[in-house]
Amino acid sequence: MTENAQQQPPAPATDLPTQYAPADVEGTLYERWVERGYFAADAKSDKPAYTIVIPPPNVTGSLHLGHAFQHTLMDALTRRKRMQGYESLWLPGMDHAGIATQNKVEQQLAEEGKSRHDLGREEFVERVWQWKEEYGGKILGQMRRLGDGVDWDRERFTMDEGLSKAVQTIFKRLYDDELIYRAERIINWCPRCLTAISDIEVEHQEDAGELVSIRYGEGDDSLVVATTRAETMLGDTAVAVHPDDERYQHLIGKQIKLPLTDRTIPVVADTHVDPEFGTGAVKVTPAHDPNDFAIGQRHNLQSMTIMDEHGIITVHGPFLGQDRFEARSAVVGALRSQGRIVAEKRPYTHSVGHCSRCKTTVEPRLSMQWWVKVAPLAQAAGDAVRDGRVKIHPEDMSKRYFDWVDNMYDWCISRQLWWGHRIPVWYGPNGETVCVGPDEEPPGTEAEGWTQDTDVLDTWFSSGLWPFSTLGWPEQTEDLRKFYSTDVLLTGHDIIFFWVARMMMFGLYAMDGEAPFKTIALTGLVRDERGKKMSKSFGNVVDPLDWMDKYGSDALRFTLARGANPGTDVPIGEDWVQASRNFANKIWNATRFALMNGATVEGALPDASRLSATDRWILARLNETVEQVDAYYEDFQFAKLSDALFHFAWDEVFDWYVELSKTTFQAGGEAAQVSQRVLGEVLDVTLRLLHPVIPFVTDTLWTTLTGGESLVIADWPKDSGFRDDAAEREIELVQQVVTEVRRFRADQGLQPGQRVPARLTLDGTVLAPHDAAIRQLLRLQPEGEGFSATATLPVAGAEVALDLSGVIDVAAERKRLAKDLAAAEKEKAQATAKLGNEAFLAKAPDQVVDKIRGRLTKADEDIARIAAQLDRLPKA
């Protein structure tokens, strides 16, 4: 530390209102940050790059607590890196959200008595664009409310011109490399959204259905199959049994009568069948079950599609035109009337797939679709983590990642929608198939018999390109060269399958083996204060905007960050947000008080020889906190760094250093000037450390304290290396004295502000210089005439003698404590008796015995505490 040449006279904090009102600060301050270009990243800069791309929220979405949680953490990372001198880019944007957005517009049309088919494809898509401009992107304004420091000039949309070119480019490359193909397979079909959906867009839940056992065939040439979907028997083309099942050897290869139809179907032997499950015979419906489809492929069975895209039966007269669930009951009834039902079980609870968007029961359906051959892409995505090019944090989440990429099925990428990236494939009049790149013309016109594929791509296909398409790929832009690969992907562990693996596959493929990010930092999910999942059906969903309106954005952000342990779910309740609001108020009030008492950042810090032990202690703790916070940031330990800052700011700076320094400030002189500069330094650094998590209140206070332009562009603190173990031990002794005497005062029922005559014997200890501060903190007044030490406390090598004779009624206090002691001793006797009763211990449940042991422990603690209080009281 260098000598402080000359102190400037302190300026009172006239610019700060007496109370902090977030609503008066946040909106205006955020717009100032944006207008001044603080969040804009420069690709031409020679600073090292630090890049995060935002997980693009749906254009239909609004800010929920999950968004607020992850955005807070991403904002903290990018703000800190910007302060550390990096060219920090946090790139924003939105996903076009194919099914969700199309549903919104179709609902709008339905209110007008129309359907998309009334408009036609071109007009409908134009209508969706209009909806997007008018209603979409609501979440972007809400991100500003939260304080997201994103580069708004680089905002992208998965259907904008540049990203559309990227989608068409990679489709063409994958197609040419034979990694995209078209084939008829079983897919998950939503009869409500009228499109294929991927496995990861299917939510399975336990539904109550029925299990019916049906006899196929006649006499000795019969067998029984069980099913929860009786209506699909209309599409059965075989019955399968295990080749080693002795019960059915005489039937393998034979034809048996399929009930309710005029068809016969073969009995085939297949090792997929489990002979121990049920009757050991299974019906085979290749067009309506993925396992049955595989059996059908192995045995060259016919695939009969028995229902249309709406789930309506399209075969067999009596059931023609019925809804699938209506047909289920009708088929069972018809079988029952023929005596074909051997057993019925209802309700029968089993796992049923539902569309994650509209909750309709999904229908497995044979369909011609486009697929990505994922094996080589998934292999590369797994290798990038295994060889260390990409780190997963926390590391124990790697298993979930490998479980997915190592066992990935080919990905169905086509969707039967109108809103989305249309598949760039044309079909010719003579059966030609041509894939067209972004700079190529279609091979012919509609008049010449050429038509484009009507399907669009899965939304996850375009969002899988997000880390590089948003930077200008396939062009070799300055942004791509500067900011790819991105540094951190921070996202919830729940979308490893949806998004993370897709980006890894596409990024490695498109960027010549360079991974899209260096670190995958996985978070948990936000839950309510009891740890329960937030759901509308539970009535526990919280709108983060409500809490921001009530307590301020900083309060919400700090609450979320304090709960952010890597990979672990985050409980949150309103009380916690209120506590964070109190923290923001504490920072405001303490800084305002400090400024009014001369805290300053003018001039260099005084040399260590001019610092008091209190000054040296807080500066040592400040540097230790800088070191600690840096380490936590590098390990994505947001909860720990937030907690460390909370306790340092509130406990050590405001509750101890400021209070210990009050007597110095009051005395004035050189010591006061030194402490004013030290306090200014501590506040300056503390506000910088807090800024990435709580940007609004810190920037307001820091600019008032320092006169600087903004914390957004200020330097991140560095650990100067200053440590002072002796000063830390000295202040720990002061804290022990104050804490012990405060505890004694509270035990005696004294009010915090109540003054008590006291004699401090501090001579010969390091506590001597702190006499005035200790007296002020403990509300102790000089001994005066007639002083009588009615209670003496030896603590930390010192002695504090108190005269309580005129402060408390000793006789009444003794009586109260004696009553409490008797109650504690009675509780101990009862617990001891029960624990000594062998008969009781033999019969009582473990939890009951444990509870009684806890009562005994507490009784012992109460007895010791009350006895100590009685010993300290003046004798009667």
PDB file of N, CA and C in Angstrom, residues 683-763:
ATOM      1  N   LEU A 683     -16.237  -0.427   0.429  1.00  0.00           N
ATOM      2  CA  LEU A 683     -17.526  -0.296  -0.263  1.00  0.00           C
ATOM      3  C   LEU A 683     -17.353  -0.398  -1.768  1.00  0.00           C
ATOM      4  N   ASP A 684     -16.337   0.249  -2.288  1.00  0.00           N
ATOM      5  CA  ASP A 684     -16.053   0.209  -3.728  1.00  0.00           C
ATOM      6  C   ASP A 684     -15.906  -1.243  -4.188  1.00  0.00           C
ATOM      7  N   VAL A 685     -15.060  -1.983  -3.537  1.00  0.00           N
ATOM      8  CA  VAL A 685     -14.792  -3.370  -3.945  1.00  0.00           C
ATOM      9  C   VAL A 685     -16.008  -4.257  -3.704  1.00  0.00           C
ATOM     10  N   THR A 686     -16.675  -4.073  -2.576  1.00  0.00           N
ATOM     11  CA  THR A 686     -17.848  -4.902  -2.269  1.00  0.00           C
ATOM     12  C   THR A 686     -18.948  -4.695  -3.298  1.00  0.00           C
ATOM     13  N   LEU A 687     -19.186  -3.465  -3.699  1.00  0.00           N
ATOM     14  CA  LEU A 687     -20.208  -3.185  -4.704  1.00  0.00           C
ATOM     15  C   LEU A 687     -19.820  -3.793  -6.050  1.00  0.00           C
ATOM     16  N   ARG A 688     -18.535  -3.773  -6.383  1.00  0.00           N
ATOM     17  CA  ARG A 688     -18.083  -4.409  -7.618  1.00  0.00           C
ATOM     18  C   ARG A 688     -18.339  -5.924  -7.572  1.00  0.00           C
ATOM     19  N   LEU A 689     -18.024  -6.522  -6.436  1.00  0.00           N
ATOM     20  CA  LEU A 689     -18.219  -7.969  -6.291  1.00  0.00           C
ATOM     21  C   LEU A 689     -19.690  -8.359  -6.384  1.00  0.00           C
ATOM     22  N   LEU A 690     -20.548  -7.521  -5.849  1.00  0.00           N
ATOM     23  CA  LEU A 690     -21.978  -7.819  -5.837  1.00  0.00           C
ATOM     24  C   LEU A 690     -22.654  -7.518  -7.178  1.00  0.00           C
ATOM     25  N   HIS A 691     -22.047  -6.649  -7.966  1.00  0.00           N
ATOM     26  CA  HIS A 691     -22.719  -6.122  -9.156  1.00  0.00           C
ATOM     27  C   HIS A 691     -23.236  -7.186 -10.126  1.00  0.00           C
ATOM     28  N   PRO A 692     -22.456  -8.218 -10.502  1.00  0.00           N
ATOM     29  CA  PRO A 692     -22.986  -9.164 -11.489  1.00  0.00           C
ATOM     30  C   PRO A 692     -24.297  -9.825 -11.085  1.00  0.00           C
ATOM     31  N   VAL A 693     -24.502 -10.013  -9.784  1.00  0.00           N
ATOM     32  CA  VAL A 693     -25.731 -10.660  -9.328  1.00  0.00           C
ATOM     33  C   VAL A 693     -26.835  -9.647  -9.058  1.00  0.00           C
ATOM     34  N   ILE A 694     -26.510  -8.518  -8.427  1.00  0.00           N
ATOM     35  CA  ILE A 694     -27.522  -7.489  -8.144  1.00  0.00           C
ATOM     36  C   ILE A 694     -27.063  -6.166  -8.770  1.00  0.00           C
ATOM     37  N   PRO A 695     -27.301  -6.001 -10.066  1.00  0.00           N
ATOM     38  CA  PRO A 695     -26.683  -4.884 -10.794  1.00  0.00           C
ATOM     39  C   PRO A 695     -27.274  -3.512 -10.529  1.00  0.00           C
ATOM     40  N   PHE A 696     -28.560  -3.430 -10.223  1.00  0.00           N
ATOM     41  CA  PHE A 696     -29.201  -2.115 -10.168  1.00  0.00           C
ATOM     42  C   PHE A 696     -28.787  -1.302  -8.945  1.00  0.00           C
ATOM     43  N   VAL A 697     -28.986  -1.871  -7.760  1.00  0.00           N
ATOM     44  CA  VAL A 697     -28.683  -1.122  -6.546  1.00  0.00           C
ATOM     45  C   VAL A 697     -27.182  -0.855  -6.438  1.00  0.00           C
ATOM     46  N   THR A 698     -26.379  -1.811  -6.886  1.00  0.00           N
ATOM     47  CA  THR A 698     -24.928  -1.620  -6.779  1.00  0.00           C
ATOM     48  C   THR A 698     -24.432  -0.520  -7.706  1.00  0.00           C
ATOM     49  N   ASP A 699     -24.961  -0.474  -8.925  1.00  0.00           N
ATOM     50  CA  ASP A 699     -24.512   0.571  -9.860  1.00  0.00           C
ATOM     51  C   ASP A 699     -24.912   1.950  -9.360  1.00  0.00           C
ATOM     52  N   THR A 700     -26.110   2.055  -8.821  1.00  0.00           N
ATOM     53  CA  THR A 700     -26.583   3.341  -8.296  1.00  0.00           C
ATOM     54  C   THR A 700     -25.689   3.825  -7.153  1.00  0.00           C
ATOM     55  N   LEU A 701     -25.369   2.913  -6.238  1.00  0.00           N
ATOM     56  CA  LEU A 701     -24.542   3.299  -5.086  1.00  0.00           C
ATOM     57  C   LEU A 701     -23.092   3.563  -5.493  1.00  0.00           C
ATOM     58  N   TRP A 702     -22.568   2.750  -6.380  1.00  0.00           N
ATOM     59  CA  TRP A 702     -21.162   2.882  -6.768  1.00  0.00           C
ATOM     60  C   TRP A 702     -20.899   4.207  -7.504  1.00  0.00           C
ATOM     61  N   THR A 703     -21.791   4.556  -8.411  1.00  0.00           N
ATOM     62  CA  THR A 703     -21.580   5.813  -9.137  1.00  0.00           C
ATOM     63  C   THR A 703     -21.662   7.006  -8.189  1.00  0.00           C
ATOM     64  N   THR A 704     -22.504   6.908  -7.157  1.00  0.00           N
ATOM     65  CA  THR A 704     -22.570   7.983  -6.159  1.00  0.00           C
ATOM     66  C   THR A 704     -21.301   8.013  -5.313  1.00  0.00           C
ATOM     67  N   LEU A 705     -20.821   6.852  -4.935  1.00  0.00           N
ATOM     68  CA  LEU A 705     -19.621   6.769  -4.104  1.00  0.00           C
ATOM     69  C   LEU A 705     -18.375   7.237  -4.843  1.00  0.00           C
ATOM     70  N   THR A 706     -18.212   6.795  -6.075  1.00  0.00           N
ATOM     71  CA  THR A 706     -16.947   7.010  -6.790  1.00  0.00           C
ATOM     72  C   THR A 706     -16.976   8.118  -7.824  1.00  0.00           C
ATOM     73  N   GLY A 707     -18.198   8.457  -8.280  1.00  0.00           N
ATOM     74  CA  GLY A 707     -18.283   9.397  -9.388  1.00  0.00           C
ATOM     75  C   GLY A 707     -17.970   8.741 -10.722  1.00  0.00           C
ATOM     76  N   GLY A 708     -17.800   7.417 -10.729  1.00  0.00           N
ATOM     77  CA  GLY A 708     -17.506   6.699 -11.962  1.00  0.00           C
ATOM     78  C   GLY A 708     -18.719   6.627 -12.868  1.00  0.00           C
ATOM     79  N   GLU A 709     -18.474   6.230 -14.120  1.00  0.00           N
ATOM     80  CA  GLU A 709     -19.555   6.213 -15.108  1.00  0.00           C
ATOM     81  C   GLU A 709     -20.563   5.107 -14.839  1.00  0.00           C
ATOM     82  N   SER A 710     -20.101   3.886 -14.672  1.00  0.00           N
ATOM     83  CA  SER A 710     -21.002   2.760 -14.412  1.00  0.00           C
ATOM     84  C   SER A 710     -20.197   1.556 -13.985  1.00  0.00           C
ATOM     85  N   LEU A 711     -20.779   0.774 -13.094  1.00  0.00           N
ATOM     86  CA  LEU A 711     -20.145  -0.483 -12.684  1.00  0.00           C
ATOM     87  C   LEU A 711     -20.090  -1.486 -13.831  1.00  0.00           C
ATOM     88  N   VAL A 712     -21.016  -1.373 -14.793  1.00  0.00           N
ATOM     89  CA  VAL A 712     -21.046  -2.319 -15.904  1.00  0.00           C
ATOM     90  C   VAL A 712     -19.691  -2.363 -16.609  1.00  0.00           C
ATOM     91  N   ILE A 713     -19.035  -1.204 -16.699  1.00  0.00           N
ATOM     92  CA  ILE A 713     -17.760  -1.139 -17.414  1.00  0.00           C
ATOM     93  C   ILE A 713     -16.587  -0.889 -16.471  1.00  0.00           C
ATOM     94  N   ALA A 714     -16.827  -1.036 -15.178  1.00  0.00           N
ATOM     95  CA  ALA A 714     -15.744  -0.878 -14.202  1.00  0.00           C
ATOM     96  C   ALA A 714     -14.885  -2.139 -14.172  1.00  0.00           C
ATOM     97  N   ASP A 715     -13.723  -2.029 -13.550  1.00  0.00           N
ATOM     98  CA  ASP A 715     -12.820  -3.180 -13.447  1.00  0.00           C
ATOM     99  C   ASP A 715     -13.280  -4.120 -12.347  1.00  0.00           C
ATOM    100  N   TRP A 716     -13.099  -5.397 -12.606  1.00  0.00           N
ATOM    101  CA  TRP A 716     -13.364  -6.411 -11.579  1.00  0.00           C
ATOM    102  C   TRP A 716     -12.249  -6.348 -10.535  1.00  0.00           C
ATOM    103  N   PRO A 717     -12.575  -6.465  -9.250  1.00  0.00           N
ATOM    104  CA  PRO A 717     -11.542  -6.382  -8.207  1.00  0.00           C
ATOM    105  C   PRO A 717     -10.513  -7.504  -8.321  1.00  0.00           C
ATOM    106  N   LYS A 718      -9.311  -7.201  -7.911  1.00  0.00           N
ATOM    107  CA  LYS A 718      -8.253  -8.210  -7.846  1.00  0.00           C
ATOM    108  C   LYS A 718      -7.776  -8.335  -6.408  1.00  0.00           C
ATOM    109  N   ASP A 719      -7.445  -9.527  -6.046  1.00  0.00           N
ATOM    110  CA  ASP A 719      -6.879  -9.785  -4.720  1.00  0.00           C
ATOM    111  C   ASP A 719      -5.475  -9.182  -4.671  1.00  0.00           C
ATOM    112  N   SER A 720      -5.286  -8.170  -3.826  1.00  0.00           N
ATOM    113  CA  SER A 720      -3.980  -7.507  -3.729  1.00  0.00           C
ATOM    114  C   SER A 720      -2.952  -8.362  -3.001  1.00  0.00           C
ATOM    115  N   GLY A 721      -3.434  -9.438  -2.376  1.00  0.00           N
ATOM    116  CA  GLY A 721      -2.536 -10.283  -1.601  1.00  0.00           C
ATOM    117  C   GLY A 721      -2.370  -9.835  -0.161  1.00  0.00           C
ATOM    118  N   PHE A 722      -3.004  -8.702   0.220  1.00  0.00           N
ATOM    119  CA  PHE A 722      -2.857  -8.198   1.589  1.00  0.00           C
ATOM    120  C   PHE A 722      -3.557  -9.129   2.565  1.00  0.00           C
ATOM    121  N   ARG A 723      -2.840  -9.592   3.554  1.00  0.00           N
ATOM    122  CA  ARG A 723      -3.379 -10.430   4.617  1.00  0.00           C
ATOM    123  C   ARG A 723      -2.787  -9.939   5.940  1.00  0.00           C
ATOM    124  N   ASP A 724      -3.510 -10.098   7.032  1.00  0.00           N
ATOM    125  CA  ASP A 724      -3.001  -9.701   8.348  1.00  0.00           C
ATOM    126  C   ASP A 724      -3.629 -10.611   9.385  1.00  0.00           C
ATOM    127  N   ASP A 725      -2.971 -11.727   9.653  1.00  0.00           N
ATOM    128  CA  ASP A 725      -3.501 -12.714  10.597  1.00  0.00           C
ATOM    129  C   ASP A 725      -3.626 -12.136  12.004  1.00  0.00           C
ATOM    130  N   ALA A 726      -2.646 -11.291  12.380  1.00  0.00           N
ATOM    131  CA  ALA A 726      -2.679 -10.718  13.735  1.00  0.00           C
ATOM    132  C   ALA A 726      -3.900  -9.828  13.908  1.00  0.00           C
ATOM    133  N   ALA A 727      -4.188  -8.994  12.908  1.00  0.00           N
ATOM    134  CA  ALA A 727      -5.354  -8.124  12.988  1.00  0.00           C
ATOM    135  C   ALA A 727      -6.633  -8.948  13.029  1.00  0.00           C
ATOM    136  N   GLU A 728      -6.673 -10.027  12.261  1.00  0.00           N
ATOM    137  CA  GLU A 728      -7.873 -10.868  12.249  1.00  0.00           C
ATOM    138  C   GLU A 728      -8.090 -11.515  13.620  1.00  0.00           C
ATOM    139  N   ARG A 729      -6.992 -11.978  14.253  1.00  0.00           N
ATOM    140  CA  ARG A 729      -7.129 -12.565  15.597  1.00  0.00           C
ATOM    141  C   ARG A 729      -7.582 -11.507  16.602  1.00  0.00           C
ATOM    142  N   GLU A 730      -7.071 -10.303  16.451  1.00  0.00           N
ATOM    143  CA  GLU A 730      -7.417  -9.227  17.383  1.00  0.00           C
ATOM    144  C   GLU A 730      -8.899  -8.889  17.291  1.00  0.00           C
ATOM    145  N   ILE A 731      -9.403  -8.739  16.067  1.00  0.00           N
ATOM    146  CA  ILE A 731     -10.814  -8.376  15.911  1.00  0.00           C
ATOM    147  C   ILE A 731     -11.713  -9.552  16.304  1.00  0.00           C
ATOM    148  N   GLU A 732     -11.249 -10.773  16.118  1.00  0.00           N
ATOM    149  CA  GLU A 732     -12.023 -11.927  16.591  1.00  0.00           C
ATOM    150  C   GLU A 732     -12.214 -11.865  18.101  1.00  0.00           C
ATOM    151  N   LEU A 733     -11.184 -11.399  18.851  1.00  0.00           N
ATOM    152  CA  LEU A 733     -11.315 -11.255  20.296  1.00  0.00           C
ATOM    153  C   LEU A 733     -12.329 -10.171  20.643  1.00  0.00           C
ATOM    154  N   VAL A 734     -12.287  -9.067  19.913  1.00  0.00           N
ATOM    155  CA  VAL A 734     -13.283  -8.000  20.126  1.00  0.00           C
ATOM    156  C   VAL A 734     -14.680  -8.563  19.896  1.00  0.00           C
ATOM    157  N   GLN A 735     -14.843  -9.315  18.829  1.00  0.00           N
ATOM    158  CA  GLN A 735     -16.146  -9.891  18.515  1.00  0.00           C
ATOM    159  C   GLN A 735     -16.596 -10.858  19.602  1.00  0.00           C
ATOM    160  N   GLN A 736     -15.652 -11.617  20.148  1.00  0.00           N
ATOM    161  CA  GLN A 736     -16.008 -12.540  21.224  1.00  0.00           C
ATOM    162  C   GLN A 736     -16.542 -11.787  22.436  1.00  0.00           C
ATOM    163  N   VAL A 737     -15.844 -10.708  22.816  1.00  0.00           N
ATOM    164  CA  VAL A 737     -16.288  -9.909  23.972  1.00  0.00           C
ATOM    165  C   VAL A 737     -17.686  -9.368  23.729  1.00  0.00           C
ATOM    166  N   VAL A 738     -17.857  -8.727  22.593  1.00  0.00           N
ATOM    167  CA  VAL A 738     -19.150  -8.096  22.290  1.00  0.00           C
ATOM    168  C   VAL A 738     -20.259  -9.144  22.212  1.00  0.00           C
ATOM    169  N   THR A 739     -19.985 -10.254  21.540  1.00  0.00           N
ATOM    170  CA  THR A 739     -21.006 -11.285  21.366  1.00  0.00           C
ATOM    171  C   THR A 739     -21.399 -11.898  22.702  1.00  0.00           C
ATOM    172  N   GLU A 740     -20.392 -12.194  23.559  1.00  0.00           N
ATOM    173  CA  GLU A 740     -20.679 -12.825  24.846  1.00  0.00           C
ATOM    174  C   GLU A 740     -21.477 -11.900  25.750  1.00  0.00           C
ATOM    175  N   VAL A 741     -21.092 -10.632  25.795  1.00  0.00           N
ATOM    176  CA  VAL A 741     -21.810  -9.689  26.668  1.00  0.00           C
ATOM    177  C   VAL A 741     -23.219  -9.446  26.122  1.00  0.00           C
ATOM    178  N   ARG A 742     -23.353  -9.358  24.819  1.00  0.00           N
ATOM    179  CA  ARG A 742     -24.693  -9.189  24.240  1.00  0.00           C
ATOM    180  C   ARG A 742     -25.587 -10.373  24.593  1.00  0.00           C
ATOM    181  N   ARG A 743     -25.006 -11.561  24.533  1.00  0.00           N
ATOM    182  CA  ARG A 743     -25.789 -12.754  24.879  1.00  0.00           C
ATOM    183  C   ARG A 743     -26.233 -12.690  26.339  1.00  0.00           C
ATOM    184  N   PHE A 744     -25.310 -12.276  27.213  1.00  0.00           N
ATOM    185  CA  PHE A 744     -25.652 -12.159  28.628  1.00  0.00           C
ATOM    186  C   PHE A 744     -26.750 -11.112  28.828  1.00  0.00           C
ATOM    187  N   ARG A 745     -26.617  -9.980  28.178  1.00  0.00           N
ATOM    188  CA  ARG A 745     -27.647  -8.935  28.294  1.00  0.00           C
ATOM    189  C   ARG A 745     -29.012  -9.476  27.872  1.00  0.00           C
ATOM    190  N   ALA A 746     -29.017 -10.186  26.742  1.00  0.00           N
ATOM    191  CA  ALA A 746     -30.291 -10.727  26.254  1.00  0.00           C
ATOM    192  C   ALA A 746     -30.866 -11.732  27.241  1.00  0.00           C
ATOM    193  N   ASP A 747     -29.977 -12.561  27.815  1.00  0.00           N
ATOM    194  CA  ASP A 747     -30.443 -13.534  28.805  1.00  0.00           C
ATOM    195  C   ASP A 747     -31.095 -12.853  30.001  1.00  0.00           C
ATOM    196  N   GLN A 748     -30.591 -11.667  30.342  1.00  0.00           N
ATOM    197  CA  GLN A 748     -31.142 -10.953  31.495  1.00  0.00           C
ATOM    198  C   GLN A 748     -32.360 -10.108  31.126  1.00  0.00           C
ATOM    199  N   GLY A 749     -32.753 -10.168  29.869  1.00  0.00           N
ATOM    200  CA  GLY A 749     -33.948  -9.441  29.450  1.00  0.00           C
ATOM    201  C   GLY A 749     -33.718  -7.959  29.206  1.00  0.00           C
ATOM    202  N   LEU A 750     -32.466  -7.543  29.030  1.00  0.00           N
ATOM    203  CA  LEU A 750     -32.184  -6.136  28.772  1.00  0.00           C
ATOM    204  C   LEU A 750     -32.497  -5.781  27.326  1.00  0.00           C
ATOM    205  N   GLN A 751     -33.036  -4.586  27.110  1.00  0.00           N
ATOM    206  CA  GLN A 751     -33.281  -4.106  25.767  1.00  0.00           C
ATOM    207  C   GLN A 751     -31.950  -3.776  25.098  1.00  0.00           C
ATOM    208  N   PRO A 752     -31.835  -3.946  23.748  1.00  0.00           N
ATOM    209  CA  PRO A 752     -30.563  -3.701  23.061  1.00  0.00           C
ATOM    210  C   PRO A 752     -30.005  -2.297  23.312  1.00  0.00           C
ATOM    211  N   GLY A 753     -30.880  -1.306  23.396  1.00  0.00           N
ATOM    212  CA  GLY A 753     -30.395   0.067  23.564  1.00  0.00           C
ATOM    213  C   GLY A 753     -30.250   0.510  25.020  1.00  0.00           C
ATOM    214  N   GLN A 754     -30.575  -0.371  25.937  1.00  0.00           N
ATOM    215  CA  GLN A 754     -30.543  -0.020  27.363  1.00  0.00           C
ATOM    216  C   GLN A 754     -29.101   0.101  27.858  1.00  0.00           C
ATOM    217  N   ARG A 755     -28.764   1.234  28.470  1.00  0.00           N
ATOM    218  CA  ARG A 755     -27.390   1.473  28.913  1.00  0.00           C
ATOM    219  C   ARG A 755     -27.176   0.891  30.315  1.00  0.00           C
ATOM    220  N   VAL A 756     -25.966   0.323  30.513  1.00  0.00           N
ATOM    221  CA  VAL A 756     -25.623  -0.332  31.771  1.00  0.00           C
ATOM    222  C   VAL A 756     -24.249   0.160  32.220  1.00  0.00           C
ATOM    223  N   PRO A 757     -24.115   0.549  33.506  1.00  0.00           N
ATOM    224  CA  PRO A 757     -22.786   0.917  34.027  1.00  0.00           C
ATOM    225  C   PRO A 757     -21.866  -0.294  33.982  1.00  0.00           C
ATOM    226  N   ALA A 758     -20.616  -0.066  33.569  1.00  0.00           N
ATOM    227  CA  ALA A 758     -19.703  -1.206  33.439  1.00  0.00           C
ATOM    228  C   ALA A 758     -18.271  -0.754  33.633  1.00  0.00           C
ATOM    229  N   ARG A 759     -17.458  -1.730  34.063  1.00  0.00           N
ATOM    230  CA  ARG A 759     -16.023  -1.514  34.147  1.00  0.00           C
ATOM    231  C   ARG A 759     -15.356  -2.533  33.231  1.00  0.00           C
ATOM    232  N   LEU A 760     -14.546  -2.033  32.262  1.00  0.00           N
ATOM    233  CA  LEU A 760     -13.813  -2.910  31.352  1.00  0.00           C
ATOM    234  C   LEU A 760     -12.371  -3.019  31.821  1.00  0.00           C
ATOM    235  N   THR A 761     -11.917  -4.229  32.013  1.00  0.00           N
ATOM    236  CA  THR A 761     -10.516  -4.454  32.361  1.00  0.00           C
ATOM    237  C   THR A 761      -9.847  -5.048  31.132  1.00  0.00           C
ATOM    238  N   LEU A 762      -9.283  -4.172  30.289  1.00  0.00           N
ATOM    239  CA  LEU A 762      -8.694  -4.585  29.022  1.00  0.00           C
ATOM    240  C   LEU A 762      -7.178  -4.422  29.012  1.00  0.00           C
ATOM    241  N   ASP A 763      -6.640  -3.812  30.060  1.00  0.00           N
ATOM    242  CA  ASP A 763      -5.202  -3.547  30.091  1.00  0.00           C
ATOM    243  C   ASP A 763      -4.416  -4.846  29.940  1.00  0.00           C
TER     244      ASP A 763
END
